[in-house]
Amino acid sequence: MRLLIVEDDPSIAEPLVSGLERQGYAVTWVKTGVDALNAPEHDLVLLDLGLPDLDGQVVCRRLRERSTVPIVVVTARSDELDRVTLLELGADDYVVKPYGFRELVARIRAVLRRTARDDVGEDPTGRLEVGNLTIDQRTRGVKVGDAELFLTPKEYDLLLLLAEDAGAVFTRDQILRAVWDENWWGSTKTLDVHVASLRKKLGDPSLIETVRGVGYRMRS
Ligand code: CA
């Protein structure tokens, strides 16, 4: 995997480059928007918005105009851009400085996984497949092989969340917020109960892995 890092600040870029190389990525580092636009095609671009020459948003838009390369935007302040602007620019995700290295790597992996899946052709009917599990988002139907499962609405939402980014770890908090709601103050035991019943229905308990002390993930 070849990553293009666009970052003018060496104190940020240098540790980032060596860290990502240690993770096995081939990294090219450029310091300006012009160099970013002149760089050969990469598998992912990590783009700082505060660049010395061009506005990072312009760089993002121009990259997107000519390529489908996944772009993760790095921004200094959380209010610098909202999610809508970001999508309009064509970015796939963003991180806010100062970010943790592990968080960044997790985002990069998630974006690469997501775009790899899109490349093989996301089914326009909204079907999602993980192993022998099929989720039809149009009908909320779930099958293991040919056998249809009957899930409660929450079980379905939980399964879909995990399956949409199989392999990624979701914290208990993320899951509770996504599947229950923003201000859910109930017992987190509810989550374990739902995971247990979902595992039972799936017939393969190892499909949903417990990440001890953190949360859950779907085996990819
Ligand atoms: Ca900068």
CSV table of C-alpha atoms in Angstrom, one decimal, residues 52-211:
chain,number,residue,atom,x,y,z
A,52,PRO,CA,1.7,26.9,2.5
A,53,ASP,CA,0.8,27.3,-1.2
A,54,LEU,CA,-2.7,26.0,-2.1
A,55,ASP,CA,-5.7,25.8,0.1
A,56,GLY,CA,-6.0,22.2,1.2
A,57,GLN,CA,-9.6,22.1,0.2
A,58,VAL,CA,-8.7,23.0,-3.3
A,59,VAL,CA,-6.1,20.3,-3.4
A,60,CYS,CA,-8.7,17.8,-2.2
A,61,ARG,CA,-11.2,18.8,-4.8
A,62,ARG,CA,-8.7,18.7,-7.6
A,63,LEU,CA,-7.4,15.3,-6.5
A,64,ARG,CA,-11.0,14.0,-6.5
A,65,GLU,CA,-11.8,15.4,-9.9
A,66,ARG,CA,-9.2,13.2,-11.5
A,67,SER,CA,-9.1,10.1,-9.4
A,68,THR,CA,-11.0,7.9,-7.0
A,69,VAL,CA,-8.0,7.7,-4.6
A,70,PRO,CA,-9.2,7.5,-1.0
A,71,ILE,CA,-8.5,10.8,0.8
A,72,VAL,CA,-8.2,11.3,4.6
A,73,VAL,CA,-8.2,15.0,5.5
A,74,VAL,CA,-6.2,16.2,8.4
A,75,THR,CA,-7.5,19.4,10.0
A,76,ALA,CA,-6.2,21.5,12.9
A,77,ARG,CA,-9.5,22.5,14.4
A,78,SER,CA,-12.7,20.5,14.5
A,79,ASP,CA,-14.8,23.4,13.4
A,80,GLU,CA,-12.6,24.2,10.4
A,81,LEU,CA,-14.9,22.2,8.2
A,82,ASP,CA,-18.1,20.2,8.8
A,83,ARG,CA,-19.0,16.8,7.5
A,84,VAL,CA,-21.0,18.2,4.6
A,85,THR,CA,-18.1,20.3,3.3
A,86,LEU,CA,-15.9,17.4,3.7
A,87,LEU,CA,-18.2,15.2,1.6
A,88,GLU,CA,-18.5,17.9,-1.0
A,89,LEU,CA,-14.8,18.0,-1.3
A,90,GLY,CA,-14.7,14.3,-1.9
A,91,ALA,CA,-12.8,13.3,1.2
A,92,ASP,CA,-13.4,9.8,2.6
A,93,ASP,CA,-12.7,10.6,6.2
A,94,TYR,CA,-10.9,13.1,8.4
A,95,VAL,CA,-8.9,13.4,11.6
A,96,VAL,CA,-8.5,16.4,13.8
A,97,LYS,CA,-5.1,17.5,15.1
A,98,PRO,CA,-3.7,16.6,17.5
A,99,TYR,CA,-4.6,13.0,16.7
A,100,GLY,CA,-3.1,9.8,18.1
A,101,PHE,CA,-1.1,7.7,15.8
A,102,ARG,CA,-3.1,4.6,16.5
A,103,GLU,CA,-6.3,6.4,15.7
A,104,LEU,CA,-4.9,7.6,12.4
A,105,VAL,CA,-3.8,4.1,11.4
A,106,ALA,CA,-7.2,2.8,12.3
A,107,ARG,CA,-8.8,5.4,10.1
A,108,ILE,CA,-6.5,4.7,7.2
A,109,ARG,CA,-7.2,1.0,7.5
A,110,ALA,CA,-11.0,1.5,7.7
A,111,VAL,CA,-10.9,3.8,4.6
A,112,LEU,CA,-8.8,1.3,2.6
A,113,ARG,CA,-11.1,-1.5,3.6
A,114,ARG,CA,-14.2,0.4,2.7
A,115,THR,CA,-12.9,1.6,-0.7
A,116,ALA,CA,-11.5,-1.9,-1.5
A,117,ARG,CA,-15.0,-3.2,-1.0
A,118,ASP,CA,-16.5,-0.4,-3.2
A,119,ASP,CA,-14.0,-1.3,-5.9
A,120,VAL,CA,-15.2,-4.9,-6.2
A,121,GLY,CA,-18.6,-3.4,-6.7
A,122,GLU,CA,-21.0,-2.6,-3.9
A,123,ASP,CA,-24.2,-4.2,-4.9
A,124,PRO,CA,-26.7,-1.4,-5.9
A,125,THR,CA,-29.5,-3.4,-4.3
A,126,GLY,CA,-27.8,-2.7,-0.9
A,127,ARG,CA,-26.6,-6.2,-0.3
A,128,LEU,CA,-23.7,-6.7,2.1
A,129,GLU,CA,-21.8,-9.9,2.3
A,130,VAL,CA,-19.4,-11.0,5.0
A,131,GLY,CA,-18.4,-14.7,4.6
A,132,ASN,CA,-21.6,-16.6,4.2
A,133,LEU,CA,-23.6,-13.9,5.9
A,134,THR,CA,-25.8,-11.8,3.6
A,135,ILE,CA,-27.6,-8.6,4.7
A,136,ASP,CA,-30.1,-7.1,2.4
A,137,GLN,CA,-30.4,-3.5,3.5
A,138,ARG,CA,-33.4,-2.9,1.3
A,139,THR,CA,-35.6,-5.5,3.1
A,140,ARG,CA,-33.5,-5.8,6.3
A,141,GLY,CA,-33.3,-9.5,5.5
A,142,VAL,CA,-30.4,-11.5,6.9
A,143,LYS,CA,-29.3,-14.9,5.7
A,144,VAL,CA,-26.6,-17.3,6.8
A,145,GLY,CA,-26.0,-19.4,3.7
A,146,ASP,CA,-29.6,-20.0,2.5
A,147,ALA,CA,-31.1,-19.9,6.0
A,148,GLU,CA,-33.0,-16.8,6.8
A,149,LEU,CA,-32.6,-15.3,10.3
A,150,PHE,CA,-35.2,-13.5,12.2
A,151,LEU,CA,-33.7,-10.6,14.0
A,152,THR,CA,-35.1,-7.9,16.2
A,153,PRO,CA,-34.7,-4.4,15.0
A,154,LYS,CA,-31.8,-3.7,17.4
A,155,GLU,CA,-30.1,-7.0,16.6
A,156,TYR,CA,-30.3,-6.1,12.9
A,157,ASP,CA,-28.9,-2.6,13.5
A,158,LEU,CA,-26.1,-4.0,15.6
A,159,LEU,CA,-25.2,-6.6,13.0
A,160,LEU,CA,-25.3,-4.1,10.2
A,161,LEU,CA,-23.0,-1.7,12.0
A,162,LEU,CA,-20.4,-4.4,12.6
A,163,ALA,CA,-20.7,-5.9,9.2
A,164,GLU,CA,-20.3,-2.6,7.3
A,165,ASP,CA,-16.8,-2.4,8.6
A,166,ALA,CA,-15.9,-6.1,9.3
A,167,GLY,CA,-12.6,-6.4,11.0
A,168,ALA,CA,-12.8,-3.0,12.6
A,169,VAL,CA,-13.2,-2.7,16.4
A,170,PHE,CA,-16.2,-0.8,17.6
A,171,THR,CA,-16.0,0.4,21.2
A,172,ARG,CA,-19.0,-0.3,23.4
A,173,ASP,CA,-19.6,3.4,23.5
A,174,GLN,CA,-19.7,3.7,19.7
A,175,ILE,CA,-22.1,0.8,19.4
A,176,LEU,CA,-24.4,2.2,22.1
A,177,ARG,CA,-24.5,5.6,20.4
A,178,ALA,CA,-25.0,4.2,16.9
A,179,VAL,CA,-27.5,1.5,17.7
A,180,TRP,CA,-29.4,2.8,20.6
A,181,ASP,CA,-29.1,6.6,20.7
A,182,GLU,CA,-27.0,9.6,21.4
A,183,ASN,CA,-28.2,10.0,24.9
A,184,TRP,CA,-28.6,6.4,26.0
A,185,TRP,CA,-28.0,6.1,29.6
A,186,GLY,CA,-29.3,2.6,30.2
A,187,SER,CA,-27.3,-0.4,31.3
A,188,THR,CA,-24.5,-1.4,28.9
A,189,LYS,CA,-25.6,-5.0,29.8
A,190,THR,CA,-28.2,-4.5,27.1
A,191,LEU,CA,-25.4,-4.6,24.5
A,192,ASP,CA,-24.0,-7.9,25.8
A,193,VAL,CA,-27.5,-9.4,25.9
A,194,HIS,CA,-28.0,-8.4,22.2
A,195,VAL,CA,-24.6,-9.7,21.2
A,196,ALA,CA,-25.3,-13.0,22.9
A,197,SER,CA,-28.7,-13.5,21.2
A,198,LEU,CA,-27.2,-12.4,17.9
A,199,ARG,CA,-24.4,-14.9,18.2
A,200,LYS,CA,-26.9,-17.6,18.9
A,201,LYS,CA,-29.0,-16.8,15.9
A,202,LEU,CA,-25.9,-16.6,13.6
A,203,GLY,CA,-25.0,-20.1,14.7
A,204,ASP,CA,-21.3,-19.2,14.8
A,205,PRO,CA,-20.4,-17.3,18.0
A,206,SER,CA,-16.9,-16.5,16.7
A,207,LEU,CA,-18.3,-14.3,13.9
A,208,ILE,CA,-18.7,-11.5,16.5
A,209,GLU,CA,-15.5,-11.3,18.4
A,210,THR,CA,-15.2,-9.8,21.9
A,211,VAL,CA,-12.3,-7.3,22.1
